[in-house]
């Protein structure tokens, strides 16, 4: 691989913003300097552009069976769309529900991702139940596969929901192995009852998806996860925080010194519950869990990001076509597959709505979109920043580009875009992964066998 | 000035930790790379050491008249001691009380610092009263002198205390000029009454200094400053936060999206109120304001640092000899000059008690000791980090050195050390300011006319 | 005086609701029983009616000079209107601002009330400044006059506002004498600045009265009063609580065991800030301080009443005619006399909006409208309940009466009613004071020399 | 039954304190007056005594199988001891776990109480699981038996713990029937794991009972119960609140207007966790759930009582002899039967530690010990106060009696007293139930077939 120089750009890390050139050699950043010249190197002009570390999406579901169907984006379309959006690493959830041995699930996931990954990736291990055997297997499997994160659901009573006992055991194993435990915090048992009530009352439209999952129930589960993690001594990562109730609990926990991290997602920051009331069943496009909230919840989320009380932005990519898939719930909102297509727009929506609108700083943006995830999930210092010795995962970003998000030109394999019509400022122009172009001048030039599985190790400090 | 290479060290910024060499040219960092070779450059070996950005102390009082006396450290001893301690920039408070024109105070401060500054420095402007004239002068003076921070006292009723009206006006001018307003938050009027009560009751020992300034009164004033700043639309920086009551208010304000920053100081993190009860009047050594608190307040402060709810560490250097000065209050605690000597140990105490004891991360340490202050006070990107184009203010720090803090070997011009006997891990070995050694192998090699006054400009984002 | 029997009614106290007869003799209740027969007694039929203890209004301003004018209701019209409204005792504020000796103010107030009081009354003493002399006089005067409550203003910078020093001293005297200290909690200094800003910007309409007194500023002052009272060891009574910010502080203080009471007023529970925007300068009718708030603040007030975190309902009667008085501010909202006419409707509005709408219980209503005030202000057990030995102050109330509040038929001496058009359920039919009818079948039958000044003593417990 | 006059005493209700005589006729209070004379009536002299409404204990477990044994107090010894202690009504929990039909449990309980009740009583219905049948049966049974309260456990994973689904369903039925739902709030699943961990680590002493049930886990469950009740629209009554964590959640809920009540118990107010460390296995005497807490939790509980954020005092009577019963756990704390003997001392301990020590007012004492329970559980106005028409359940209480609590002279059928050695001020001298003496001059004179089952109806308001 030839050396490369990125010249003329403004480098932005989670701390710093400065003009400098970057020299890349053997997949790594080896020099940063005022001006770099090297005849053997390919020169990439980044004048007028930001040079960001590649985005890290800590929350994706590619090629995942769910709600009696399967997501429409598999690893191929998913990782290509991610790359277009400025993301060079994803962490995908390996489903273990139904497997006798947890390792079987990893094998399945390797089959899904094999030869279909345009970008680097790692796995989180989803645990639904811990019995005597899986309790023993789990720490060994984490070690063997280089996985440093366990995922537990407090929702989806019929599919994935763990009991409090399993949740607590997962925290204990998190403590012992140093793994972070990620939790989907909603009280699934109560939601099931509310859904039944709604259906009995003849309330079948998509909006009832939101109304049967009230924010109080997310706040409750968040508090529960926090205290159980604290008693076990584990690090907790609350996925997809959507509401003031949950933010409040996270802030209080951190005030007490608990090791709690929080993730939110672009739709919760920009869309609201009224989207589920769109006519012609279009509300179904906005059905995912936890649901969109009333608009008043957006400001607490932005405030928590600004105050560094939420650390990361996940896409929670989990795409289902409107036609054929979302429409399965036309007569019953509970049959609408849960999830949405966000992997491509995560980066740009946060930049445009956050940085360009003055809500968060440029450096905090980098922290949220890349660095914090790298640190929390054991990818740092290989990933997540621009510094000597790190992987040359780089996004060259035009902060002045104006464009409108639309399914017509997105790269996800899904027939709608939840941000359809949103005008954004800023666009990834070129994206490099370990020194190689994946996206070059807005064209995909990567290869599906270049993305590597990332064995991780436990982060020593946050 | 010759080029310099710092080689073999581990660079730590507020975000990153990595091994690399640094090339310095014309006072600036111009290259960071895996390995730098340059025959013209002086090579400094930092193998086994951390390479930190120079410390920024946002809170010093050098050569300051106070309590009918004057601090024992002037700009010479103060800046030299700072340099020994790893600090390359200080921001000192210019007292304007008693001046007809605010600019006269700046002139006086220039006389104090002239030819006596071993390190770079800037000023905060202390405002006690805003009348029709000073209200007009203030914005002009800030602009002219490159000062981006105003300081207001809610305490010291007889000396400096501003009325709520002046405080609010200062916030308005802060808003208009983009300056941050720093506030000493204690209710001075109530403290005066409590002091009178104590003295009437015959309670004259040093411990009554603490007992007449209860934490509730700091919490009250903190809340007041927060809401007044919010109504005015200003950025607030709460100096020397000492207690749970104040931390709680800051966290709540940040949760609501207010622009509030908080600073704490090493003694509040490590010492407690019982120090004021030391026999033989030695408690007087620990008299400063706000006072040391019961030990239970330390954990909330550490938690708030870890959770990024407090941003900076100030020394609040304000030293008075025990003999002759502190002893003025032997019969009346209210006559003990308020203040202590911390400029030298700020950096090492935070590293040792914070990083080495696992309470905060290495990168967060850098943020607190340097980067955040640079950003908040408009010194960034010239100061506060290690990146291409920044001033080559660098601390080479041996994390394995063990030593005991003592007045016997400290460099401050004061006859005691508040951390006397504290064993710390880690020590600054060499310190460079704009590429020149100030401390070299633990020896002062700097010059008193090298330190420069820093004209600042308003930070665009935090 | 002849004995009286009230028969057939449903007695409601702060705890109990039961059917029974009451026997009154020599101004007192002497018997309560299933059925009372006494040939010598006058029988009053209360069948189908509630029998309540007479209302106690702890917050009135009658015949008070203010804002360069004087309230339109004096003691005659004020106490008659109070009686119509079910109130048999008022506590009025004695203004001491401008008096050399505090006792002179009491003399003035005696002149105002003399021969004009249809109902019983007591005084609170308003303190604006405590100097060496008034500090000595105050405890003696309280004792001599049987006054157990001191009032301090944190607002009205130009008229009444006390410094924090005076506020704290008042709390100390409160502590020493056992008096409760009542505080108007708004930061007057900041408000003055905000008013100046608004006027400079040409914003002179009534709505700017509300916009220049934001709820944050009430919350700030409430917190300040709470902490100062706590440090002094005094009992605090926060008058006219209007907003979530203040309620939050009161609840937190009570959670910590502080002796803090809160009062709210009917307009804050039922009207909102949009009233100040009424056309044709009618918004001026709704100008008082603290101002009406956005509607979202009503629910926290009702919740706090229900949860017993606010204890009393004051009228804050302070009436100014729209014509001639309110209109003084036609070109400048800050010239609109502050205050409104509420003494007559306090009781009925709370019953109708509170009890009849299911927001508070019947017994809690009695507590808020009468009993709690009696206990807090040292009137209990003479006043505030229906029990053996208490004054026979009784309201016979028809809970089924429907009527519409209107200036056309109210009894206050003012040309508008802030609740104009409000339909209420329930009406006082007859009112007895110490066994004598003041209102009989909705007619005033009382006498202006029957109302007695009440010497109070410090309540031992609440 | 002859008429009775109680003369010369000071009557105290939840609101009032006054001297008066009481006339009792046909089990009821028919007259209260300054002086009552009736030749046909028996006169009881209460000079120098308080006359209280009979205590209502809302939380007892008599003759209950638990932890493989059965409580040592059955209905006979339990109700007699209650009467000695000033309690005239108890509400006992009917265990339904293991019954096919819930009504079978009621039948069993009727057998236990039949002919053994010296005082009046009602039942709460404990629900562990709601299946299709019991879901239908429950509302009908509540109606039929006059039961207005459902109890659910979130703890005791192996015995009684309900799933969140059952808990939520219970709240729904609570909402539909107007019943209050009582919840034991601890996370039983986590506790089970912590107990296993402790035992595996060889930690078998009684103190580990407390250490395996941390307050965070009570706080978590309390929050969960609160939010589930809120979503269902039900009234929640949190039994035996022990810690700051739980109190905080209750206060926040009430601040939001939720219908939440809280009960605490004398041992949590007066004893602390160190009791479990008593030598010679005596710590086992203090094993109940939730456990005693560190002393710092007492003040928040007292504060919450004073601030009316907790409403009632339950005994949680559940007595097991030390010899033979508690000793079952000599080698394993988890085998110690959970519970303690408190039915007799509930009233006196609250009076002595609360009223006599100035922590709560006399009237609030009556509210907590009697009136509030009557109102919440649908016994009011028949029970819970002294007013015309109520049952003549009366305690004549000598506030000046001094005595020492001891197993040597208590009347419970258990070989130790948890308050052994506690000196208390105040003692019930005589106790009447529906006009008949149960205790007369400290002697039991009642009859085991006089106590009546109380059919209750839903309280219309709290
Ligand atoms: Zn999820
Ligand atoms: Zn997900
Ligand atoms: Zn200060
Ligand atoms: Zn200072
Ligand atoms: Zn007022
Ligand atoms: Zn007023
Ligand atoms: Zn229980
Ligand atoms: Zn129990």
PDB file of N, CA, C and O in Angstrom, chain C residues 94 103 105-115 121 123 145 453:
ATOM      1  N   UNK C  94     -48.659  45.207  58.665  1.00  0.00           N
ATOM      2  CA  UNK C  94     -48.367  46.559  59.134  1.00  0.00           C
ATOM      3  C   UNK C  94     -47.058  47.008  58.510  1.00  0.00           C
ATOM      4  O   UNK C  94     -46.012  46.393  58.732  1.00  0.00           O
ATOM      5  N   UNK C 103     -43.184  50.889  66.523  1.00  0.00           N
ATOM      6  CA  UNK C 103     -44.458  50.975  67.225  1.00  0.00           C
ATOM      7  C   UNK C 103     -45.357  52.053  66.612  1.00  0.00           C
ATOM      8  O   UNK C 103     -46.581  51.954  66.676  1.00  0.00           O
ATOM      9  N   UNK C 105     -45.847  52.490  63.568  1.00  0.00           N
ATOM     10  CA  UNK C 105     -46.598  51.851  62.489  1.00  0.00           C
ATOM     11  C   UNK C 105     -47.807  51.109  63.032  1.00  0.00           C
ATOM     12  O   UNK C 105     -48.890  51.131  62.439  1.00  0.00           O
ATOM     13  N   UNK C 106     -47.618  50.483  64.160  1.00  0.00           N
ATOM     14  CA  UNK C 106     -48.757  49.774  64.760  1.00  0.00           C
ATOM     15  C   UNK C 106     -49.848  50.767  65.136  1.00  0.00           C
ATOM     16  O   UNK C 106     -51.041  50.508  64.928  1.00  0.00           O
ATOM     17  N   UNK C 107     -49.438  51.898  65.671  1.00  0.00           N
ATOM     18  CA  UNK C 107     -50.421  52.938  66.026  1.00  0.00           C
ATOM     19  C   UNK C 107     -51.214  53.368  64.791  1.00  0.00           C
ATOM     20  O   UNK C 107     -52.443  53.436  64.808  1.00  0.00           O
ATOM     21  N   UNK C 108     -50.499  53.581  63.703  1.00  0.00           N
ATOM     22  CA  UNK C 108     -51.187  53.936  62.446  1.00  0.00           C
ATOM     23  C   UNK C 108     -52.181  52.870  62.031  1.00  0.00           C
ATOM     24  O   UNK C 108     -53.281  53.160  61.585  1.00  0.00           O
ATOM     25  N   UNK C 109     -51.759  51.634  62.170  1.00  0.00           N
ATOM     26  CA  UNK C 109     -52.632  50.550  61.720  1.00  0.00           C
ATOM     27  C   UNK C 109     -53.861  50.426  62.618  1.00  0.00           C
ATOM     28  O   UNK C 109     -54.960  50.137  62.147  1.00  0.00           O
ATOM     29  N   UNK C 110     -53.658  50.694  63.876  1.00  0.00           N
ATOM     30  CA  UNK C 110     -54.816  50.682  64.777  1.00  0.00           C
ATOM     31  C   UNK C 110     -55.829  51.754  64.379  1.00  0.00           C
ATOM     32  O   UNK C 110     -57.039  51.560  64.485  1.00  0.00           O
ATOM     33  N   UNK C 111     -55.297  52.868  63.923  1.00  0.00           N
ATOM     34  CA  UNK C 111     -56.209  53.923  63.472  1.00  0.00           C
ATOM     35  C   UNK C 111     -57.000  53.503  62.230  1.00  0.00           C
ATOM     36  O   UNK C 111     -58.175  53.813  62.085  1.00  0.00           O
ATOM     37  N   UNK C 112     -56.325  52.782  61.347  1.00  0.00           N
ATOM     38  CA  UNK C 112     -57.013  52.323  60.146  1.00  0.00           C
ATOM     39  C   UNK C 112     -58.119  51.327  60.465  1.00  0.00           C
ATOM     40  O   UNK C 112     -59.203  51.366  59.878  1.00  0.00           O
ATOM     41  N   UNK C 113     -57.829  50.421  61.383  1.00  0.00           N
ATOM     42  CA  UNK C 113     -58.759  49.313  61.625  1.00  0.00           C
ATOM     43  C   UNK C 113     -59.852  49.680  62.622  1.00  0.00           C
ATOM     44  O   UNK C 113     -60.923  49.065  62.644  1.00  0.00           O
ATOM     45  N   UNK C 114     -59.587  50.685  63.403  1.00  0.00           N
ATOM     46  CA  UNK C 114     -60.502  51.038  64.506  1.00  0.00           C
ATOM     47  C   UNK C 114     -61.922  51.326  64.018  1.00  0.00           C
ATOM     48  O   UNK C 114     -62.138  52.196  63.174  1.00  0.00           O
ATOM     49  N   UNK C 115     -62.865  50.603  64.563  1.00  0.00           N
ATOM     50  CA  UNK C 115     -64.270  50.853  64.226  1.00  0.00           C
ATOM     51  C   UNK C 115     -64.637  50.486  62.800  1.00  0.00           C
ATOM     52  O   UNK C 115     -65.684  50.868  62.284  1.00  0.00           O
ATOM     53  N   UNK C 121     -59.200  40.173  63.681  1.00  0.00           N
ATOM     54  CA  UNK C 121     -57.980  40.417  62.899  1.00  0.00           C
ATOM     55  C   UNK C 121     -56.750  40.458  63.782  1.00  0.00           C
ATOM     56  O   UNK C 121     -56.823  40.652  64.989  1.00  0.00           O
ATOM     57  N   UNK C 123     -52.159  41.274  63.229  1.00  0.00           N
ATOM     58  CA  UNK C 123     -51.182  41.946  62.362  1.00  0.00           C
ATOM     59  C   UNK C 123     -49.931  41.092  62.175  1.00  0.00           C
ATOM     60  O   UNK C 123     -49.494  40.385  63.082  1.00  0.00           O
ATOM     61  N   UNK C 145     -47.527  43.505  71.558  1.00  0.00           N
ATOM     62  CA  UNK C 145     -48.726  43.548  70.717  1.00  0.00           C
ATOM     63  C   UNK C 145     -49.305  42.162  70.440  1.00  0.00           C
ATOM     64  O   UNK C 145     -50.341  42.050  69.780  1.00  0.00           O
ATOM     65  N   UNK C 453     -59.253  42.836  67.736  1.00  0.00           N
ATOM     66  CA  UNK C 453     -57.835  42.593  67.511  1.00  0.00           C
ATOM     67  C   UNK C 453     -57.413  41.361  68.310  1.00  0.00           C
ATOM     68  O   UNK C 453     -57.724  41.235  69.495  1.00  0.00           O
TER      69      UNK C 453
END
